[in-house]
mmCIF file of C-alpha atoms in Angstrom:
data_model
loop_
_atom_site.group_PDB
_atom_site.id
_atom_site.type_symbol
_atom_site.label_atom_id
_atom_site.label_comp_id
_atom_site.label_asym_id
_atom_site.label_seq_id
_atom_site.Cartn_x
_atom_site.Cartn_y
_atom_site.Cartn_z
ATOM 1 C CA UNK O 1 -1.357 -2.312 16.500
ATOM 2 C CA UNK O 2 -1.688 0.077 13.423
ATOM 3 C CA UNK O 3 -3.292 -2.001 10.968
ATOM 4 C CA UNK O 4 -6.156 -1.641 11.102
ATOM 5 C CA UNK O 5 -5.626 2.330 11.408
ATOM 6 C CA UNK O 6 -4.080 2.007 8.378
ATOM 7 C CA UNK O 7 -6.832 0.025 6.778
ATOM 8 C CA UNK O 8 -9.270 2.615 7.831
ATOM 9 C CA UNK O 9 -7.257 5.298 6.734
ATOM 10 C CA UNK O 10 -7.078 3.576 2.977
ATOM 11 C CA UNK O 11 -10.563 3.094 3.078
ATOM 12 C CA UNK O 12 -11.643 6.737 3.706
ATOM 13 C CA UNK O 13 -8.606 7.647 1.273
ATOM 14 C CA UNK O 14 -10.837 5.215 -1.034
ATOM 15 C CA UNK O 15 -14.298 7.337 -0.487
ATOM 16 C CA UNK O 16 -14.463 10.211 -2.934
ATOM 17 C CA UNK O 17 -14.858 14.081 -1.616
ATOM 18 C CA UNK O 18 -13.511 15.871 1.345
ATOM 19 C CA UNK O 19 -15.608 14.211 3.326
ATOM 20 C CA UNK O 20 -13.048 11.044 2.878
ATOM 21 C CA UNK O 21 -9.972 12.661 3.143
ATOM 22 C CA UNK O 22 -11.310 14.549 5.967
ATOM 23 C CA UNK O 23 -11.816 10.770 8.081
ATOM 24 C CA UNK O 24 -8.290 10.287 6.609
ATOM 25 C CA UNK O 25 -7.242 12.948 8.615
ATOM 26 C CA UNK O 26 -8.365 11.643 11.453
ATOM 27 C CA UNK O 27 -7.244 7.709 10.966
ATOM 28 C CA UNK O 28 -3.750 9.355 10.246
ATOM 29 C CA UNK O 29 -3.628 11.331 13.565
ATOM 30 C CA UNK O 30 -4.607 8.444 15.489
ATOM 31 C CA UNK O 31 -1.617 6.061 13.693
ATOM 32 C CA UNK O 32 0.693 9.247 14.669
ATOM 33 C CA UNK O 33 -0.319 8.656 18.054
ATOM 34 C CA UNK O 34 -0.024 5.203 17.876
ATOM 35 C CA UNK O 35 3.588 5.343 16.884
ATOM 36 C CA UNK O 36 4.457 7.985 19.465
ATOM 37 C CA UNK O 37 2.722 5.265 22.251
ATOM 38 C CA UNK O 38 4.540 2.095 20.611
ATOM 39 C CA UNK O 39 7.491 3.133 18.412
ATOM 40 C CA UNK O 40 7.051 -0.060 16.925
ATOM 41 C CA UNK O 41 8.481 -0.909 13.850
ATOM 42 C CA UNK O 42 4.990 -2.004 12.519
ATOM 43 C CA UNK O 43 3.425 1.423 13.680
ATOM 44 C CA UNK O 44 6.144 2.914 11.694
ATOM 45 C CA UNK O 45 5.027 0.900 8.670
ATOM 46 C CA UNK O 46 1.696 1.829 8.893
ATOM 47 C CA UNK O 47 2.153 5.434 9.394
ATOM 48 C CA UNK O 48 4.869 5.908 6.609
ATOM 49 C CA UNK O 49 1.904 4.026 4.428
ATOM 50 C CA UNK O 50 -0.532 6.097 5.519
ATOM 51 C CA UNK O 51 0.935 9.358 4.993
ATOM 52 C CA UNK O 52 1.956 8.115 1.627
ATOM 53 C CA UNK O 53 -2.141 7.122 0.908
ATOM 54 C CA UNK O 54 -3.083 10.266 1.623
ATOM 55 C CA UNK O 55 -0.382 12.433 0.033
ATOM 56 C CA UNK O 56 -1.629 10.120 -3.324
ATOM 57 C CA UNK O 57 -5.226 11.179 -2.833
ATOM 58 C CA UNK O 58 -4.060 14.993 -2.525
ATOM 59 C CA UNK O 59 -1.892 14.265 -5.790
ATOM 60 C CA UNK O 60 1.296 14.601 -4.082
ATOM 61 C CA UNK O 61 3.017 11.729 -5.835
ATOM 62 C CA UNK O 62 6.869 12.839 -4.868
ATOM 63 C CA UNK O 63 5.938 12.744 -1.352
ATOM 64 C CA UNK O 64 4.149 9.481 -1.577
ATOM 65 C CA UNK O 65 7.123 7.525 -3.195
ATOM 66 C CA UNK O 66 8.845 8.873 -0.309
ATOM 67 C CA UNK O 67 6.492 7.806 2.285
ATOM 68 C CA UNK O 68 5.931 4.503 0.181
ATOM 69 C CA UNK O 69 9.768 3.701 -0.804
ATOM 70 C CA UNK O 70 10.154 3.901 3.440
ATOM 71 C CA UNK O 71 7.079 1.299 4.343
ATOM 72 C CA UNK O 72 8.496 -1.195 1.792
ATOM 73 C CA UNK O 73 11.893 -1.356 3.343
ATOM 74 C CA UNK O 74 9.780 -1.290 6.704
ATOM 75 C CA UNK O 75 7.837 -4.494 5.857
ATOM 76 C CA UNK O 76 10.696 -5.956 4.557
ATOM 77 C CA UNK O 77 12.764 -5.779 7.693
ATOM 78 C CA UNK O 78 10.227 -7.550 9.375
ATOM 79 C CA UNK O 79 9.547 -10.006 6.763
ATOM 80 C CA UNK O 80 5.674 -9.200 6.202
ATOM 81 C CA UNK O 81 5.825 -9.908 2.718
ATOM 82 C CA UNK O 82 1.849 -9.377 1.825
ATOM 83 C CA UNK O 83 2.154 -5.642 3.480
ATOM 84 C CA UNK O 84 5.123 -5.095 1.375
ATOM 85 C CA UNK O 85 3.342 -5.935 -1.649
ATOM 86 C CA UNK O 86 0.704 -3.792 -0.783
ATOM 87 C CA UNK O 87 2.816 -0.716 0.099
ATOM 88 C CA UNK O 88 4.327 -1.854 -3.297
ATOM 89 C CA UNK O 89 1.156 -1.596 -5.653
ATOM 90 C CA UNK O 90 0.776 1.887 -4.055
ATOM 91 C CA UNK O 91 4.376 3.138 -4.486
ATOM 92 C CA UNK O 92 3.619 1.459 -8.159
ATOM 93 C CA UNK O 93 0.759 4.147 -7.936
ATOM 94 C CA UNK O 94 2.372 7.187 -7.021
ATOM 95 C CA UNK O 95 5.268 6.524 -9.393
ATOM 96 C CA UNK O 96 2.900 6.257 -12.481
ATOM 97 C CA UNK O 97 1.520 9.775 -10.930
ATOM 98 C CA UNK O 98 4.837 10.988 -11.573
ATOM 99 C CA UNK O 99 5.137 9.540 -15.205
ATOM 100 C CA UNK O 100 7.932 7.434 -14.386
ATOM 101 C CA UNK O 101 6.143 4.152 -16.252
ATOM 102 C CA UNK O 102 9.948 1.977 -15.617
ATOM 103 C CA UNK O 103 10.061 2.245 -12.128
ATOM 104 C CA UNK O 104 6.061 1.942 -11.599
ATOM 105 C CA UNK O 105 6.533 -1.338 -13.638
ATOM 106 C CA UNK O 106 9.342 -2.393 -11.367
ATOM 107 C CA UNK O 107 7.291 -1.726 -8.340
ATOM 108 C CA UNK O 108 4.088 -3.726 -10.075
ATOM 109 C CA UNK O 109 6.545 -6.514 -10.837
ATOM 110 C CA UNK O 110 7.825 -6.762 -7.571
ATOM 111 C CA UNK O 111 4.734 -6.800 -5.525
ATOM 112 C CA UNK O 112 3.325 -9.472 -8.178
ATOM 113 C CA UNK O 113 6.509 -11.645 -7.008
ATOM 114 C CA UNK O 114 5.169 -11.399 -3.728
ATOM 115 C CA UNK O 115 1.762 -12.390 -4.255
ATOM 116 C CA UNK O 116 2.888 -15.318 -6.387
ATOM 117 C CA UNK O 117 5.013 -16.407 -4.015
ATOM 118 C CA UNK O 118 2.525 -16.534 -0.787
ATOM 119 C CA UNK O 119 0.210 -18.207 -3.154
ATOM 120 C CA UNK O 120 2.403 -20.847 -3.612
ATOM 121 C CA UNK O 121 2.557 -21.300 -0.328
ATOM 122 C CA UNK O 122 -0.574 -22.176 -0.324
ATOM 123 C CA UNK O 123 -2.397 -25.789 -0.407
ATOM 124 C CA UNK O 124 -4.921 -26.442 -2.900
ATOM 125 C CA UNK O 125 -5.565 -25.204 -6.427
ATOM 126 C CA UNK O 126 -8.793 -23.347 -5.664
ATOM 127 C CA UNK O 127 -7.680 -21.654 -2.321
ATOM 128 C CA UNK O 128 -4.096 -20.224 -4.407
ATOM 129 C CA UNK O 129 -6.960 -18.727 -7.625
ATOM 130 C CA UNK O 130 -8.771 -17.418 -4.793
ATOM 131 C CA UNK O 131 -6.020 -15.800 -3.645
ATOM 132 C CA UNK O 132 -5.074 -14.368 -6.877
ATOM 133 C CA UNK O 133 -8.358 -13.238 -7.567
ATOM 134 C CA UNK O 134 -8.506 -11.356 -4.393
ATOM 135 C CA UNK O 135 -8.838 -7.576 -4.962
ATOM 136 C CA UNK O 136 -5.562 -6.252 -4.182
ATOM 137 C CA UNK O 137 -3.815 -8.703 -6.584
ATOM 138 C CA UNK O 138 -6.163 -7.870 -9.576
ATOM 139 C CA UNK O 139 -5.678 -4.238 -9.219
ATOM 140 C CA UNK O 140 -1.904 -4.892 -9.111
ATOM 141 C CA UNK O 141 -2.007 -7.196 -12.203
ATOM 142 C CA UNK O 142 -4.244 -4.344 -13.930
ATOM 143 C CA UNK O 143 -1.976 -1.232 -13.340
ATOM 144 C CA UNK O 144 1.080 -3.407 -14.816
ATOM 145 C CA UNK O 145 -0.945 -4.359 -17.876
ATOM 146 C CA UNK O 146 -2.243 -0.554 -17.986
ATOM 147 C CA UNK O 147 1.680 0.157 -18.146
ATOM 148 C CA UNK O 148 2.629 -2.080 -20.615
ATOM 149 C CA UNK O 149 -0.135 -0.231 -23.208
ATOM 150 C CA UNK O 150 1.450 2.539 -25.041
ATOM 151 C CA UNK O 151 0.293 5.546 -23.988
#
């Protein structure tokens, strides 16, 4: 239902200039309606992740651990491990933005748990490195090593 609201919404979070944040906007309104229509507890997810995306691109980190902290617990009620480690990385994000380099590295660690562990799920050397090569597992790997260099 709201994923791929919530995908859209990252990806215009991604694009740089108002322009971006501006489609945000509009991806975000749509998952608030969604929610309202469904009340689903992935709808809630997704918004509480959105919200959170978008309060990182305005560089409103305390509000994004907020709205981050909440679609964690959300995925992992309803055991959706790979959107927990996603909502993870990005709480990882907006707790660096706030200087607290522990608890980003927690959050890093944590969704990096998750990824190894679906990828051991998986059969076949070449299809689990293809999984951890995949983007959203590099960039997680990268912001923990970018933690553990003084600085």
């Amino acid at each position: 239902e709201g994923i791929p609201l919530l995908f859209a919404c990252q990806w215009s979070v991604a694009r740089t200039g108002d322009e971006g944040l501006g489609d945000a906007y509009v991806f975000l309104r749509r998952l608030e309606r969604a929610h309202e229509q469904w009340g689903s507890p992935e709808t809630d997810a997704c918004l509480s992740e959105g919200r959170g995306s978008v309060a990182l691109a305005e560089g409103h980190h305390r509000e994004a651990v907020g709205f981050f902290r909440h679609a964690v617990a959300r995925w992992g009620e309803m055991g959706r491990p790979y959107d927990q480690a996603r909502a993870l990385s990005s709480l990882g994000k907006a707790l660096h933005g706030l200087e607290d380099r522990e608890a980003a590295g927690v959050a890093f660690d944590q969704a990096l748990d998750l990824y190894d562990a679906l990828a051991a799920q998986l059969d076949g050397v070449d299809l689990k490195q293809s999984f951890l090569d995949s983007q959203p597992v590099r960039e997680a790997s990268k912001a923990r090593e970018a933690l553990q260099t003084p600085g």
